mmCIF file with all atom_site columns, C-alpha atoms in Angstrom:
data_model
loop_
_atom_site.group_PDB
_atom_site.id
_atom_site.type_symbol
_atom_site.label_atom_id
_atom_site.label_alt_id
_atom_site.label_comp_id
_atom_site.label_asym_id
_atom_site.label_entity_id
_atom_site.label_seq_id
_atom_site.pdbx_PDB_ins_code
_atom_site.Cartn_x
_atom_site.Cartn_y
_atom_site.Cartn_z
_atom_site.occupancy
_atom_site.B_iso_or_equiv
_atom_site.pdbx_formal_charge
_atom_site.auth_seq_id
_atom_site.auth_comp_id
_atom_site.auth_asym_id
_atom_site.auth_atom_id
_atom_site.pdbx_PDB_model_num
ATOM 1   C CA . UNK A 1 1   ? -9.135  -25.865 34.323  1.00 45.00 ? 1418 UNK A CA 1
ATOM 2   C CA . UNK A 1 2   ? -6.288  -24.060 32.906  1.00 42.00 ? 1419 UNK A CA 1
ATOM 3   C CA . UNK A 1 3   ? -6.517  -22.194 29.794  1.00 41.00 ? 1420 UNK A CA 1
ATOM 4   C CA . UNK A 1 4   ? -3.873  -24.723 28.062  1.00 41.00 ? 1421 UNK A CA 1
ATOM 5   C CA . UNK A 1 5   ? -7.046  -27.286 29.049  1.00 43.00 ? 1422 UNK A CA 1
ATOM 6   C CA . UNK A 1 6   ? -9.626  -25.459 26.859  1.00 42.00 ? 1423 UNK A CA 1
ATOM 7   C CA . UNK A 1 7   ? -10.838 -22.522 28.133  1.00 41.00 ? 1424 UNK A CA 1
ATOM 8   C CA . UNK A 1 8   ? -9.201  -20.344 25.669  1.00 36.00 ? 1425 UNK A CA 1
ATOM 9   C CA . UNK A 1 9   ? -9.549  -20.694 21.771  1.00 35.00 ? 1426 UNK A CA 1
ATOM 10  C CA . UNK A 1 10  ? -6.709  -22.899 20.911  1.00 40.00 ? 1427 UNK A CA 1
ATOM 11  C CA . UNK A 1 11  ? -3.649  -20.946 19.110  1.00 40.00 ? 1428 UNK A CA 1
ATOM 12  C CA . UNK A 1 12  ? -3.297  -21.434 15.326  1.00 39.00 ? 1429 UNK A CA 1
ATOM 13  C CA . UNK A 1 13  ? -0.310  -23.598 14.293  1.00 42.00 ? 1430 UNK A CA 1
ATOM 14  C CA . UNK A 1 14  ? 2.308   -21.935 11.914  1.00 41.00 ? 1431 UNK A CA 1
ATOM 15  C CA . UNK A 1 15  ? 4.815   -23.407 10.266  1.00 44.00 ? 1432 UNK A CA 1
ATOM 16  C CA . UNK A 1 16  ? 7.711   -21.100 9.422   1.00 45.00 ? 1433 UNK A CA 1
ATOM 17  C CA . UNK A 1 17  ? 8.452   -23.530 5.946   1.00 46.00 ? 1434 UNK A CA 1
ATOM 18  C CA . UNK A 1 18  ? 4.497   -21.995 4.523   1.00 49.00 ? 1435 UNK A CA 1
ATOM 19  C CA . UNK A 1 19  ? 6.000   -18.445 4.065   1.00 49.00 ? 1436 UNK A CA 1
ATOM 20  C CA . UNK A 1 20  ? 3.937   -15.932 1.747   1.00 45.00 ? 1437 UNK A CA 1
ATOM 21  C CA . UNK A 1 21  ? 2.234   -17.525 -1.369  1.00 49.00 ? 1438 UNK A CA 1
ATOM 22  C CA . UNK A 1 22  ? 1.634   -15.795 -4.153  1.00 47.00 ? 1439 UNK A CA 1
ATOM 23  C CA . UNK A 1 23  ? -1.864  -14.265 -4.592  1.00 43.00 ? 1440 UNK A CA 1
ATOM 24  C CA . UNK A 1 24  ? -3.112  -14.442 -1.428  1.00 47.00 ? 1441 UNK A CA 1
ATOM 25  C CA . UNK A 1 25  ? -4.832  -11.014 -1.572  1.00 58.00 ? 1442 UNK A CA 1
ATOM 26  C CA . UNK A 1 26  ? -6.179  -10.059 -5.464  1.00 71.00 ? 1443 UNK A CA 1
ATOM 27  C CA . UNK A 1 27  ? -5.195  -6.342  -5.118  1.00 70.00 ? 1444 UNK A CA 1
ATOM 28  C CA . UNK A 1 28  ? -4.933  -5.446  -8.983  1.00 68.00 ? 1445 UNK A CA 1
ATOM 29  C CA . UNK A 1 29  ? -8.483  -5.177  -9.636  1.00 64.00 ? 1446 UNK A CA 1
ATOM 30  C CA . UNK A 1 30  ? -9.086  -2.848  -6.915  1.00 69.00 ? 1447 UNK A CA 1
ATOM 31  C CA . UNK A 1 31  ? -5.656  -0.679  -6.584  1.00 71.00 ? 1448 UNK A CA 1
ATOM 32  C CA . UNK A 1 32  ? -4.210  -0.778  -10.171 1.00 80.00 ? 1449 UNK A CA 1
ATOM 33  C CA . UNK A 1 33  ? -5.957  1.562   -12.572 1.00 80.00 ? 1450 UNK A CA 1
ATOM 34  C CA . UNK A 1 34  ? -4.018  2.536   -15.474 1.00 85.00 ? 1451 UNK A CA 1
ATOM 35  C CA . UNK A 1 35  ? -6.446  4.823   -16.473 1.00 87.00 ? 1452 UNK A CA 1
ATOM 36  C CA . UNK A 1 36  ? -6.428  7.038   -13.479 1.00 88.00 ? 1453 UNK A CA 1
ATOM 37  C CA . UNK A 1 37  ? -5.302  10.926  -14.014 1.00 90.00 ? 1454 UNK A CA 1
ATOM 38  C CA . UNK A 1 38  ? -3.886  12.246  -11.198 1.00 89.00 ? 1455 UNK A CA 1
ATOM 39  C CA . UNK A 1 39  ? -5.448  15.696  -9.438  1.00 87.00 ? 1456 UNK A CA 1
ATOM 40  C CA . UNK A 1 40  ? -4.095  18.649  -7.804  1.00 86.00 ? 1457 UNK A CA 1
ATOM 41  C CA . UNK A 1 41  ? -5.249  17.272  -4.548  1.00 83.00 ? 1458 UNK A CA 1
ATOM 42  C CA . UNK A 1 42  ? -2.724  13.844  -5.402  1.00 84.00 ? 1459 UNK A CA 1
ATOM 43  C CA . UNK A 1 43  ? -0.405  13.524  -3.034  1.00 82.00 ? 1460 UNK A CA 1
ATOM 44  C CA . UNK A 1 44  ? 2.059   11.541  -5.379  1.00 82.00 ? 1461 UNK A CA 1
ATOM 45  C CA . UNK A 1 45  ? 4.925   8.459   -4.579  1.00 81.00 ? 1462 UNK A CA 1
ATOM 46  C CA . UNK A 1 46  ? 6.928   6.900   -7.069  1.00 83.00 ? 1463 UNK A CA 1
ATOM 47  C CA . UNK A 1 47  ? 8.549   3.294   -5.480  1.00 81.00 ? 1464 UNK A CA 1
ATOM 48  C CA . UNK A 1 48  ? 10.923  1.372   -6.877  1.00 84.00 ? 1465 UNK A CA 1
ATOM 49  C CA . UNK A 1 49  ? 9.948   -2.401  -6.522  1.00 81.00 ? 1466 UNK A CA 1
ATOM 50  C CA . UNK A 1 50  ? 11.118  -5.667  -6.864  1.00 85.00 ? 1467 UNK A CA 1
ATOM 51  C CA . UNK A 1 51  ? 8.408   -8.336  -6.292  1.00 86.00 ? 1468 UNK A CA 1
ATOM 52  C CA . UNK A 1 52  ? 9.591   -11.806 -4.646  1.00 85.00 ? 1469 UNK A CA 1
ATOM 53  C CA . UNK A 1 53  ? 9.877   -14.857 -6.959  1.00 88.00 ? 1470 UNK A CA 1
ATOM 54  C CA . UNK A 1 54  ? 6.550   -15.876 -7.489  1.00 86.00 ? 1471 UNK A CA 1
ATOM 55  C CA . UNK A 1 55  ? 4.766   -12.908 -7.529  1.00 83.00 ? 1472 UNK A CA 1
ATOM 56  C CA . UNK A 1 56  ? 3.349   -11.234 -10.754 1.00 82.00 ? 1473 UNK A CA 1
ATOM 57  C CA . UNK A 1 57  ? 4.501   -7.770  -11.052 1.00 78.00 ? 1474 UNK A CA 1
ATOM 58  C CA . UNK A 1 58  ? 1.205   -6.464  -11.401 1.00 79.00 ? 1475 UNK A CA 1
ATOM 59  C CA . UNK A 1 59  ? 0.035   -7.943  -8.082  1.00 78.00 ? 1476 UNK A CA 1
ATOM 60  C CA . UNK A 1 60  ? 3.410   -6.459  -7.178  1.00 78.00 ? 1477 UNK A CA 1
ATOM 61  C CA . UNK A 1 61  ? 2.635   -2.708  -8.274  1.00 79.00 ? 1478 UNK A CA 1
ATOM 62  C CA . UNK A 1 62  ? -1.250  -3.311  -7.012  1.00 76.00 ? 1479 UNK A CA 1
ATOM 63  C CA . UNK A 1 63  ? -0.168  -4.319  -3.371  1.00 76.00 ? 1480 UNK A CA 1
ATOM 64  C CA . UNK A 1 64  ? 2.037   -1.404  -2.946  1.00 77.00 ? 1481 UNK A CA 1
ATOM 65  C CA . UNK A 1 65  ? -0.630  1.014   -3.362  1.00 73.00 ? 1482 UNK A CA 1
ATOM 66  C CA . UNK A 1 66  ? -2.897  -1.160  -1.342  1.00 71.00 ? 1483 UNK A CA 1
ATOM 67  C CA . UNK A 1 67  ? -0.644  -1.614  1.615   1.00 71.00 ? 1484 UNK A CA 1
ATOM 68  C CA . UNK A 1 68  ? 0.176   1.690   1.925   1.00 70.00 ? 1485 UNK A CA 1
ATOM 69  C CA . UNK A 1 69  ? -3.458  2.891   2.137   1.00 70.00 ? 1486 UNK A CA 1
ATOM 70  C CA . UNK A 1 70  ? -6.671  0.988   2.847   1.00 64.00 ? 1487 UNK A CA 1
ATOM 71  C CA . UNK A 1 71  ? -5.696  -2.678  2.293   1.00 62.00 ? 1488 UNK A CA 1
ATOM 72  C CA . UNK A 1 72  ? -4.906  -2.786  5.404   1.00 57.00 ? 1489 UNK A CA 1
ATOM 73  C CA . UNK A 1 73  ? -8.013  -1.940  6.754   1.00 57.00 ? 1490 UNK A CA 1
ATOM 74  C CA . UNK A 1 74  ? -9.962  -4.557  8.723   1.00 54.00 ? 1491 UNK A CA 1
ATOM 75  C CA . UNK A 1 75  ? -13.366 -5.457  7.226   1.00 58.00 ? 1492 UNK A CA 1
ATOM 76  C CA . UNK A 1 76  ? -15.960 -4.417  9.342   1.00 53.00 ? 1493 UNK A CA 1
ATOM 77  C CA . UNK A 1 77  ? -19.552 -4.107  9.033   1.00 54.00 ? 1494 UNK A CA 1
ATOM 78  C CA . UNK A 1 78  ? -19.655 -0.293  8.485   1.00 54.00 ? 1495 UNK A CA 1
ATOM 79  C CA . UNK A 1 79  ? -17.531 -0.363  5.545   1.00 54.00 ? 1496 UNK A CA 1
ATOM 80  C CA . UNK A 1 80  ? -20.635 0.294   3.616   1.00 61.00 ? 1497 UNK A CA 1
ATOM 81  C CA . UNK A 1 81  ? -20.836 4.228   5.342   1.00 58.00 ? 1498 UNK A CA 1
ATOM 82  C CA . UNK A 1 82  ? -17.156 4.691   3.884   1.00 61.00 ? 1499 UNK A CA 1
ATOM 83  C CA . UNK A 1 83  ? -16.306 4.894   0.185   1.00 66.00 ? 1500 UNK A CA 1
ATOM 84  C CA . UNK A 1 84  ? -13.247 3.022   -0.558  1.00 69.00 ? 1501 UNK A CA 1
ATOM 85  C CA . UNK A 1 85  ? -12.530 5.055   -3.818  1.00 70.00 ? 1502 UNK A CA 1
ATOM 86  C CA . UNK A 1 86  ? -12.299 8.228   -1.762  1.00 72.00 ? 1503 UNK A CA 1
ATOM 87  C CA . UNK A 1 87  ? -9.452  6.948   0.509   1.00 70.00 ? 1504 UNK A CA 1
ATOM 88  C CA . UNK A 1 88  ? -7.870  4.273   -1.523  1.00 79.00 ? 1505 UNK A CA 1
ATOM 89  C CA . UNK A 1 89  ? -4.436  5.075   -3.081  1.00 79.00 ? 1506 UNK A CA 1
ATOM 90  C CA . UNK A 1 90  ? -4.091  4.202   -6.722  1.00 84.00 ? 1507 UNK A CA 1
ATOM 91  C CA . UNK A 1 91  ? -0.859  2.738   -8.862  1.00 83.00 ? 1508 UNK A CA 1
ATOM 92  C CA . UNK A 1 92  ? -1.807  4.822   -11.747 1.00 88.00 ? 1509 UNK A CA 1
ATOM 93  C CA . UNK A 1 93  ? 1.343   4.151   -14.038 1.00 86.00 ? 1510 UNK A CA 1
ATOM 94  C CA . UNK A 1 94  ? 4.847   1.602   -14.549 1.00 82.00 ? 1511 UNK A CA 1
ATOM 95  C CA . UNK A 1 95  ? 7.640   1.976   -15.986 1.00 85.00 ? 1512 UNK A CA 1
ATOM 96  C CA . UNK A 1 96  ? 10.805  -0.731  -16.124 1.00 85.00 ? 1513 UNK A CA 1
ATOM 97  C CA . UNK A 1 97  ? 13.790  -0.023  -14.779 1.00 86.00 ? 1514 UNK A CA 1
ATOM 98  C CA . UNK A 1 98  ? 16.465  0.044   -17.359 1.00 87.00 ? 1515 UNK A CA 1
ATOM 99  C CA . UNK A 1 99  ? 18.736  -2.997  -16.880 1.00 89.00 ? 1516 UNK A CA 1
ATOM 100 C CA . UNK A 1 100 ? 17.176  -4.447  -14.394 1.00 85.00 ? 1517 UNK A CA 1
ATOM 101 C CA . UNK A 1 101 ? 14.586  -7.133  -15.505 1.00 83.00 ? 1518 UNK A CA 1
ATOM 102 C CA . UNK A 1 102 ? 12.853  -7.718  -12.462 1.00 86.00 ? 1519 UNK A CA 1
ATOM 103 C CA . UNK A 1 103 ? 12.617  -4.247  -11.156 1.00 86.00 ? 1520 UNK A CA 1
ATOM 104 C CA . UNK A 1 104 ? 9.624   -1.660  -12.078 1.00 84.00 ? 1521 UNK A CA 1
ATOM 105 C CA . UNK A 1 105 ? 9.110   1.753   -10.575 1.00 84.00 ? 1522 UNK A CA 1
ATOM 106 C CA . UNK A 1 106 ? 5.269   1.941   -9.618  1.00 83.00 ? 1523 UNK A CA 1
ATOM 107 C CA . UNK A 1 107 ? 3.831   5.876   -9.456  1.00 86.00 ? 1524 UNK A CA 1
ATOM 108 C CA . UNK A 1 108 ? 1.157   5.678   -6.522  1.00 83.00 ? 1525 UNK A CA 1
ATOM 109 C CA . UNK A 1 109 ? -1.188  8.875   -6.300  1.00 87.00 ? 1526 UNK A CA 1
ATOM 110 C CA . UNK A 1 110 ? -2.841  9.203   -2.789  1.00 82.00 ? 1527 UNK A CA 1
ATOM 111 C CA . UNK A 1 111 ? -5.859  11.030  -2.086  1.00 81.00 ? 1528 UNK A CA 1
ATOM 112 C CA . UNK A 1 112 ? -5.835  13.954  0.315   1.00 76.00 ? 1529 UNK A CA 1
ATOM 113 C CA . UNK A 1 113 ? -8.281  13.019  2.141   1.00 72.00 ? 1530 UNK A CA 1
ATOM 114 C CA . UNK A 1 114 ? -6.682  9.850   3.337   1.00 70.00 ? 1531 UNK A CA 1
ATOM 115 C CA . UNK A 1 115 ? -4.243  11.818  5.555   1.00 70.00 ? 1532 UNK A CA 1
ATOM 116 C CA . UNK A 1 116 ? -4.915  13.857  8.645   1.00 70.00 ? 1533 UNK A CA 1
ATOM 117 C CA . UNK A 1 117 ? -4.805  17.807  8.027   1.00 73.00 ? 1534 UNK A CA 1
ATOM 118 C CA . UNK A 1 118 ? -1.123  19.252  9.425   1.00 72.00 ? 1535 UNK A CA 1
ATOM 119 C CA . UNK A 1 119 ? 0.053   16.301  10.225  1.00 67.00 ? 1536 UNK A CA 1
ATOM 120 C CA . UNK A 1 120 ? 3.322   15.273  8.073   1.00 72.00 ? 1537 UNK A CA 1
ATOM 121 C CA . UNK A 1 121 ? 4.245   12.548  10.218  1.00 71.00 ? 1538 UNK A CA 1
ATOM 122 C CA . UNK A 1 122 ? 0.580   10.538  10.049  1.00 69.00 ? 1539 UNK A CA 1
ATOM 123 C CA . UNK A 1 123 ? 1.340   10.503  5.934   1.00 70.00 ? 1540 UNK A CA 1
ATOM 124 C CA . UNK A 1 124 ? 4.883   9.978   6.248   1.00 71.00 ? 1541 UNK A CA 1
ATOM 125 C CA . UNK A 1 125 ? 3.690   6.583   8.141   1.00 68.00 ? 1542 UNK A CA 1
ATOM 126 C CA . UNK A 1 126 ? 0.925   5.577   6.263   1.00 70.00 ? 1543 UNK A CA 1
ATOM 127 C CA . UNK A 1 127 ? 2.604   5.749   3.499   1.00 67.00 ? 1544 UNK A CA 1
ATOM 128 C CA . UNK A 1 128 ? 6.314   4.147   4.225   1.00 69.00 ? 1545 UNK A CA 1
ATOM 129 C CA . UNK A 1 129 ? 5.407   2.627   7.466   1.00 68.00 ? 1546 UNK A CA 1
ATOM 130 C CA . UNK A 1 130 ? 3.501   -0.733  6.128   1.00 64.00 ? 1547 UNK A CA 1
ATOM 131 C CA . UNK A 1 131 ? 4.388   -1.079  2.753   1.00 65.00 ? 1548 UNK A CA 1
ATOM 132 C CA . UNK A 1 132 ? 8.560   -1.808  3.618   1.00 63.00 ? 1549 UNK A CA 1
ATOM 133 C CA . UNK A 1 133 ? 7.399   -5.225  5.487   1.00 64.00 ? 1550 UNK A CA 1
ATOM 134 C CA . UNK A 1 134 ? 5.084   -6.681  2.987   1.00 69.00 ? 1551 UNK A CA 1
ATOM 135 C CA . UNK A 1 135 ? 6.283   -10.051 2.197   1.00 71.00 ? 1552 UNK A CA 1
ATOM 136 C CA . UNK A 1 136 ? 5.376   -10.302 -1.129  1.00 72.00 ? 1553 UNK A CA 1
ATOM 137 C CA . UNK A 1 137 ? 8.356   -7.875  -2.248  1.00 73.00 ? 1554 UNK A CA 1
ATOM 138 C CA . UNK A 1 138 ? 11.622  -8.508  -2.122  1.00 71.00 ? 1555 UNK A CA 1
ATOM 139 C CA . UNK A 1 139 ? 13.019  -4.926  -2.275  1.00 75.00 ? 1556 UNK A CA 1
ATOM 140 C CA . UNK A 1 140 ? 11.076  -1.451  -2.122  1.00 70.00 ? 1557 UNK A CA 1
ATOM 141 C CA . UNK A 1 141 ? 12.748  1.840   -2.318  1.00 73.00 ? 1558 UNK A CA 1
ATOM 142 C CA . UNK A 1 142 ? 10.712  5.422   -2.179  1.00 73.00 ? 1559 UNK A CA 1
ATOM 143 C CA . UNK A 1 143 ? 11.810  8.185   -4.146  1.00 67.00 ? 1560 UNK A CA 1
ATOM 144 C CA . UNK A 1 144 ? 13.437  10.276  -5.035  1.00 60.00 ? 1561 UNK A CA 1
ATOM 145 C CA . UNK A 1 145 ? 10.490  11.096  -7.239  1.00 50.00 ? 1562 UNK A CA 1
ATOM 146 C CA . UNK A 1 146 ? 8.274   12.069  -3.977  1.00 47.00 ? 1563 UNK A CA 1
ATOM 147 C CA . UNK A 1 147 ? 6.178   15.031  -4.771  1.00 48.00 ? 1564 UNK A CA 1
ATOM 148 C CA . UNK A 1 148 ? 5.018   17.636  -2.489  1.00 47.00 ? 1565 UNK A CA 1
ATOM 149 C CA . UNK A 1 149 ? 4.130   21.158  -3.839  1.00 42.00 ? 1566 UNK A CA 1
ATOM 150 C CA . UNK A 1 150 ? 1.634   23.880  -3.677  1.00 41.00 ? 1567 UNK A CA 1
ATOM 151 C CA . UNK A 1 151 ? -1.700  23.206  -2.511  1.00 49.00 ? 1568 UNK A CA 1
ATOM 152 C CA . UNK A 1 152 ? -0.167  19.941  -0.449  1.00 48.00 ? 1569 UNK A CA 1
ATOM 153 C CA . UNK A 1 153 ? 2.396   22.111  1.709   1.00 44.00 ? 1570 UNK A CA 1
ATOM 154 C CA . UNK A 1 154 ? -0.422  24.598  2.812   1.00 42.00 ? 1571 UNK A CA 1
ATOM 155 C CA . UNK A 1 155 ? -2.344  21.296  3.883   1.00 41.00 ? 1572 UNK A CA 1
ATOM 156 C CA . UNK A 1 156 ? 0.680   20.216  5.982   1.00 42.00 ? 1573 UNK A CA 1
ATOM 157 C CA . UNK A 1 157 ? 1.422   23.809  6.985   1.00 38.00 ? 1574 UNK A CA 1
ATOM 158 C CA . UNK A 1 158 ? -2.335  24.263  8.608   1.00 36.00 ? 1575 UNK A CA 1
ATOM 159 C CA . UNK A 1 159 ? -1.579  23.123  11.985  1.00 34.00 ? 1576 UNK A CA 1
#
């Protein structure tokens, strides 16, 4: 018996016409706190996003700071030895973008400890590598208002 007759798990059918909808993944309750105040130990983004049609700008601003920490991680039954809050990074303020109705720039504060010690290039992805392909924006710029300073460049500096 061939695997097409049943000895594999049959493949999911997709239909390219389904595309992303809208809420899939509730990430505001967990990823936007508006009350947050960012420490020295912050490592701080500011994006400039433009959510698809669809897609409620604060779901928007929440699933950038999700994406581009630990809502990507895959559930797993030791998630209950790791504290989310410690790792997760955290849209913390908004601000619209001045003639542009459908474009907000989202400040993201990441926690030090998400990011391996020396290594510039292990933030640099976790931060920009997964967030530019999530469907649920249309556009997403970083910068220029990426800070780095003091306590941050000894961090990367330490290897």
């Amino acid at each position: 018996m061939s695997c097409r007759e049943g000895l594999m798990s049959p493949q999911t059918k997709t239909k390219a016409s389904v595309g992303f909808k809208a809420g899939v993944k509730d990430y505001k309750l967990t990823y936007y706190t508006p009350d947050y105040e960012t420490k020295d130990t912050d490592i701080l983004a500011a994006f400039r996003v433009t959510p698809q049609p669809g897609v409620p700008p604060e779901e928007a601003r929440a699933a950038v700071a999700a994406e581009s920490s630990t809502g990507t991680w895959t559930t797993v039954w030791t998630d209950g030895l790791t504290s989310l809050d410690r790792y997760k990074g955290r849209c913390y303020h908004i601000e619209p973008v001045a003639g542009e109705e459908s474009q907000f720039i989202a400040y993201v504060a990441y926690p030090l400890d998400l990011f391996e010690e020396g290594y510039v290039t292990n933030m640099f992805t976790s931060i920009v590598g997964n967030v530019f392909g999530f469907k649920a924006l249309r556009a997403l710029r970083l910068g220029p208002s990426y800070l780095l300073h003091g306590s941050h460049m000894r961090f990367l500096q330490s290897q």
